[in-house]
Amino acid sequence: MVLSGGSGTRLWPLSTPERPKQFVPLFNGRSLFELTLARLRAISRPMPPLVVTGRPYVSLVRDALRNSGVESARVLVEPIGRNTAPAALAAALTAEPDDVLVIVPSDHLITDVSAFRDAVGLAADQAGNGNIVTFGIKPTRPETGYGYIEIGDQLGDRAHQVTRFKEKPGAAEAERLASDGGHVWNSGMFVARADHLLGEAESHCPDILAGVARALPEIGGVAGGIAIDEIGETFADVEAISFDHAIMERTDKALVIPIDVGWDDVGSYESLLAALNRDSAGNHLEGNVTISDVSGSFIKATSRAVAVAGMSDVVVVETPDAVLVVPLERSQSVRELSERADRD
């Protein structure tokens, strides 16, 4: 199951609300959505993917499925985004009871597909025992932009009980969590059997489950092709809440498997630059770009010539609609800049 919503502001102006980052061809002409589909196809005996998205993105989803060679898939179209818990429950309600759901965002990068496939296999085994499994990313830096999971006792092969979920920390707390060996980043990926997931929802968020069930249309199997199903307008009445808050923080069946798979949520130009090929000066250049004495920078031109000289560690992005210039270390401020530019 692929979650594909988003506001498209953190990589503005390449990413926009009309075309969020998962649909932008950032990696050698391939989008994060397409890379997500590719690694899901590497899982043992995968079923056709189920995508939950919003109405504005249906054509983008169709194009990505077609470009990825996916011939059979179901797309559930939300009339309004209600966060990840309602989306996951919609998927579980359309699945067979013993289907194992691998629930992933469409805008994350994973470079070690083989290690990810092995981790999914371990998680599927645990899901078959009634557990709801998430993947924890081993921290590589004191990151304040991610939530953390405190690891508990080990149960079986690499799986641990979840002691608690922790919200995004301040700088000092992030330093401690990243280095104490007892915490991992919260990846936002989950593996669970459909019937067990629905059972936990019935126990911990029955109103949300009932609301999603009322909004779902009658859905048959996918015999072939891309099936598009509109979720009803009553979906807007369902509480907007994350899967973590609605289920994972309340259930006693939550497990975490720490993984090291080259994961990143590509949530800033700084992380995007780190994931891309760079020249000997640490630059990534795309389009009609001319530089002199420039290092450690991301510079992209999409519609006209861009020239940069005598600068280090900067982001310069030119599109037909906007131009962004910001120090790389302040790339987390792009969301605010994009919102201000939209208001102006």
PDB file of N, CA and C in Angstrom, residues 36-77:
ATOM      1  N   THR A  36       9.671   3.886  -5.368  1.00  0.00           N
ATOM      2  CA  THR A  36       8.912   3.134  -4.368  1.00  0.00           C
ATOM      3  C   THR A  36       8.257   1.916  -4.994  1.00  0.00           C
ATOM      4  N   LEU A  37       7.609   2.094  -6.137  1.00  0.00           N
ATOM      5  CA  LEU A  37       6.976   0.970  -6.821  1.00  0.00           C
ATOM      6  C   LEU A  37       7.996  -0.100  -7.189  1.00  0.00           C
ATOM      7  N   ALA A  38       9.178   0.323  -7.630  1.00  0.00           N
ATOM      8  CA  ALA A  38      10.213  -0.626  -8.045  1.00  0.00           C
ATOM      9  C   ALA A  38      10.666  -1.503  -6.879  1.00  0.00           C
ATOM     10  N   ARG A  39      10.879  -0.910  -5.701  1.00  0.00           N
ATOM     11  CA  ARG A  39      11.355  -1.732  -4.589  1.00  0.00           C
ATOM     12  C   ARG A  39      10.235  -2.600  -4.012  1.00  0.00           C
ATOM     13  N   LEU A  40       8.980  -2.161  -4.122  1.00  0.00           N
ATOM     14  CA  LEU A  40       7.888  -3.015  -3.670  1.00  0.00           C
ATOM     15  C   LEU A  40       7.739  -4.240  -4.573  1.00  0.00           C
ATOM     16  N   ARG A  41       8.054  -4.078  -5.861  1.00  0.00           N
ATOM     17  CA  ARG A  41       7.987  -5.218  -6.770  1.00  0.00           C
ATOM     18  C   ARG A  41       9.079  -6.236  -6.467  1.00  0.00           C
ATOM     19  N   ALA A  42      10.114  -5.807  -5.745  1.00  0.00           N
ATOM     20  CA  ALA A  42      11.198  -6.724  -5.387  1.00  0.00           C
ATOM     21  C   ALA A  42      10.853  -7.613  -4.195  1.00  0.00           C
ATOM     22  N   ILE A  43       9.753  -7.301  -3.508  1.00  0.00           N
ATOM     23  CA  ILE A  43       9.320  -8.116  -2.373  1.00  0.00           C
ATOM     24  C   ILE A  43       8.829  -9.472  -2.881  1.00  0.00           C
ATOM     25  N   SER A  44       9.045 -10.501  -2.096  1.00  0.00           N
ATOM     26  CA  SER A  44       8.620 -11.842  -2.484  1.00  0.00           C
ATOM     27  C   SER A  44       7.112 -11.906  -2.686  1.00  0.00           C
ATOM     28  N   ARG A  45       6.699 -12.385  -3.843  1.00  0.00           N
ATOM     29  CA  ARG A  45       5.291 -12.614  -4.207  1.00  0.00           C
ATOM     30  C   ARG A  45       4.414 -11.388  -3.954  1.00  0.00           C
ATOM     31  N   PRO A  46       4.779 -10.241  -4.520  1.00  0.00           N
ATOM     32  CA  PRO A  46       3.950  -9.051  -4.278  1.00  0.00           C
ATOM     33  C   PRO A  46       2.615  -9.130  -4.999  1.00  0.00           C
ATOM     34  N   MET A  47       1.586  -8.603  -4.367  1.00  0.00           N
ATOM     35  CA  MET A  47       0.286  -8.445  -5.014  1.00  0.00           C
ATOM     36  C   MET A  47       0.250  -7.086  -5.710  1.00  0.00           C
ATOM     37  N   PRO A  48      -0.751  -6.845  -6.570  1.00  0.00           N
ATOM     38  CA  PRO A  48      -0.849  -5.526  -7.206  1.00  0.00           C
ATOM     39  C   PRO A  48      -0.908  -4.425  -6.159  1.00  0.00           C
ATOM     40  N   PRO A  49      -0.222  -3.319  -6.390  1.00  0.00           N
ATOM     41  CA  PRO A  49      -0.198  -2.259  -5.386  1.00  0.00           C
ATOM     42  C   PRO A  49      -1.538  -1.574  -5.219  1.00  0.00           C
ATOM     43  N   LEU A  50      -1.755  -1.074  -4.008  1.00  0.00           N
ATOM     44  CA  LEU A  50      -2.904  -0.241  -3.724  1.00  0.00           C
ATOM     45  C   LEU A  50      -2.363   1.136  -3.340  1.00  0.00           C
ATOM     46  N   VAL A  51      -2.821   2.160  -4.054  1.00  0.00           N
ATOM     47  CA  VAL A  51      -2.353   3.523  -3.832  1.00  0.00           C
ATOM     48  C   VAL A  51      -3.504   4.339  -3.252  1.00  0.00           C
ATOM     49  N   VAL A  52      -3.239   5.064  -2.180  1.00  0.00           N
ATOM     50  CA  VAL A  52      -4.221   5.998  -1.631  1.00  0.00           C
ATOM     51  C   VAL A  52      -3.709   7.400  -1.907  1.00  0.00           C
ATOM     52  N   THR A  53      -4.512   8.182  -2.616  1.00  0.00           N
ATOM     53  CA  THR A  53      -4.067   9.503  -3.033  1.00  0.00           C
ATOM     54  C   THR A  53      -5.243  10.468  -3.033  1.00  0.00           C
ATOM     55  N   GLY A  54      -4.968  11.721  -3.362  1.00  0.00           N
ATOM     56  CA  GLY A  54      -6.012  12.730  -3.443  1.00  0.00           C
ATOM     57  C   GLY A  54      -6.453  12.965  -4.878  1.00  0.00           C
ATOM     58  N   ARG A  55      -7.597  13.580  -5.041  1.00  0.00           N
ATOM     59  CA  ARG A  55      -8.131  13.809  -6.372  1.00  0.00           C
ATOM     60  C   ARG A  55      -7.186  14.566  -7.305  1.00  0.00           C
ATOM     61  N   PRO A  56      -6.441  15.568  -6.802  1.00  0.00           N
ATOM     62  CA  PRO A  56      -5.571  16.305  -7.730  1.00  0.00           C
ATOM     63  C   PRO A  56      -4.442  15.474  -8.326  1.00  0.00           C
ATOM     64  N   TYR A  57      -4.170  14.293  -7.737  1.00  0.00           N
ATOM     65  CA  TYR A  57      -2.984  13.559  -8.136  1.00  0.00           C
ATOM     66  C   TYR A  57      -3.283  12.288  -8.918  1.00  0.00           C
ATOM     67  N   VAL A  58      -4.539  12.069  -9.278  1.00  0.00           N
ATOM     68  CA  VAL A  58      -4.889  10.816  -9.933  1.00  0.00           C
ATOM     69  C   VAL A  58      -4.137  10.643 -11.249  1.00  0.00           C
ATOM     70  N   SER A  59      -4.081  11.692 -12.062  1.00  0.00           N
ATOM     71  CA  SER A  59      -3.384  11.560 -13.341  1.00  0.00           C
ATOM     72  C   SER A  59      -1.882  11.352 -13.133  1.00  0.00           C
ATOM     73  N   LEU A  60      -1.312  11.985 -12.099  1.00  0.00           N
ATOM     74  CA  LEU A  60       0.100  11.783 -11.805  1.00  0.00           C
ATOM     75  C   LEU A  60       0.365  10.349 -11.357  1.00  0.00           C
ATOM     76  N   VAL A  61      -0.544   9.790 -10.561  1.00  0.00           N
ATOM     77  CA  VAL A  61      -0.415   8.397 -10.138  1.00  0.00           C
ATOM     78  C   VAL A  61      -0.511   7.471 -11.342  1.00  0.00           C
ATOM     79  N   ARG A  62      -1.485   7.718 -12.219  1.00  0.00           N
ATOM     80  CA  ARG A  62      -1.624   6.901 -13.430  1.00  0.00           C
ATOM     81  C   ARG A  62      -0.334   6.906 -14.242  1.00  0.00           C
ATOM     82  N   ASP A  63       0.229   8.103 -14.438  1.00  0.00           N
ATOM     83  CA  ASP A  63       1.451   8.221 -15.228  1.00  0.00           C
ATOM     84  C   ASP A  63       2.596   7.458 -14.584  1.00  0.00           C
ATOM     85  N   ALA A  64       2.721   7.575 -13.246  1.00  0.00           N
ATOM     86  CA  ALA A  64       3.804   6.891 -12.544  1.00  0.00           C
ATOM     87  C   ALA A  64       3.644   5.371 -12.632  1.00  0.00           C
ATOM     88  N   LEU A  65       2.424   4.886 -12.487  1.00  0.00           N
ATOM     89  CA  LEU A  65       2.175   3.451 -12.629  1.00  0.00           C
ATOM     90  C   LEU A  65       2.528   2.982 -14.033  1.00  0.00           C
ATOM     91  N   ARG A  66       2.123   3.749 -15.028  1.00  0.00           N
ATOM     92  CA  ARG A  66       2.409   3.394 -16.421  1.00  0.00           C
ATOM     93  C   ARG A  66       3.912   3.411 -16.689  1.00  0.00           C
ATOM     94  N   ASN A  67       4.601   4.449 -16.212  1.00  0.00           N
ATOM     95  CA  ASN A  67       6.047   4.550 -16.429  1.00  0.00           C
ATOM     96  C   ASN A  67       6.808   3.423 -15.739  1.00  0.00           C
ATOM     97  N   SER A  68       6.222   2.888 -14.673  1.00  0.00           N
ATOM     98  CA  SER A  68       6.868   1.812 -13.919  1.00  0.00           C
ATOM     99  C   SER A  68       6.491   0.429 -14.429  1.00  0.00           C
ATOM    100  N   GLY A  69       5.674   0.367 -15.456  1.00  0.00           N
ATOM    101  CA  GLY A  69       5.281  -0.915 -16.007  1.00  0.00           C
ATOM    102  C   GLY A  69       4.300  -1.684 -15.151  1.00  0.00           C
ATOM    103  N   VAL A  70       3.578  -0.981 -14.261  1.00  0.00           N
ATOM    104  CA  VAL A  70       2.580  -1.633 -13.416  1.00  0.00           C
ATOM    105  C   VAL A  70       1.280  -1.745 -14.202  1.00  0.00           C
ATOM    106  N   GLU A  71       0.864  -2.957 -14.482  1.00  0.00           N
ATOM    107  CA  GLU A  71      -0.307  -3.190 -15.326  1.00  0.00           C
ATOM    108  C   GLU A  71      -1.575  -3.407 -14.531  1.00  0.00           C
ATOM    109  N   SER A  72      -1.447  -3.691 -13.241  1.00  0.00           N
ATOM    110  CA  SER A  72      -2.620  -3.951 -12.410  1.00  0.00           C
ATOM    111  C   SER A  72      -2.423  -3.272 -11.066  1.00  0.00           C
ATOM    112  N   ALA A  73      -3.377  -2.417 -10.699  1.00  0.00           N
ATOM    113  CA  ALA A  73      -3.286  -1.692  -9.428  1.00  0.00           C
ATOM    114  C   ALA A  73      -4.652  -1.126  -9.088  1.00  0.00           C
ATOM    115  N   ARG A  74      -4.842  -0.843  -7.809  1.00  0.00           N
ATOM    116  CA  ARG A  74      -6.046  -0.143  -7.364  1.00  0.00           C
ATOM    117  C   ARG A  74      -5.634   1.202  -6.801  1.00  0.00           C
ATOM    118  N   VAL A  75      -6.405   2.227  -7.141  1.00  0.00           N
ATOM    119  CA  VAL A  75      -6.158   3.567  -6.631  1.00  0.00           C
ATOM    120  C   VAL A  75      -7.402   4.010  -5.874  1.00  0.00           C
ATOM    121  N   LEU A  76      -7.257   4.244  -4.574  1.00  0.00           N
ATOM    122  CA  LEU A  76      -8.335   4.798  -3.761  1.00  0.00           C
ATOM    123  C   LEU A  76      -8.146   6.306  -3.695  1.00  0.00           C
ATOM    124  N   VAL A  77      -9.161   7.038  -4.078  1.00  0.00           N
ATOM    125  CA  VAL A  77      -9.052   8.490  -4.211  1.00  0.00           C
ATOM    126  C   VAL A  77      -9.795   9.161  -3.057  1.00  0.00           C
TER     127      VAL A  77
END
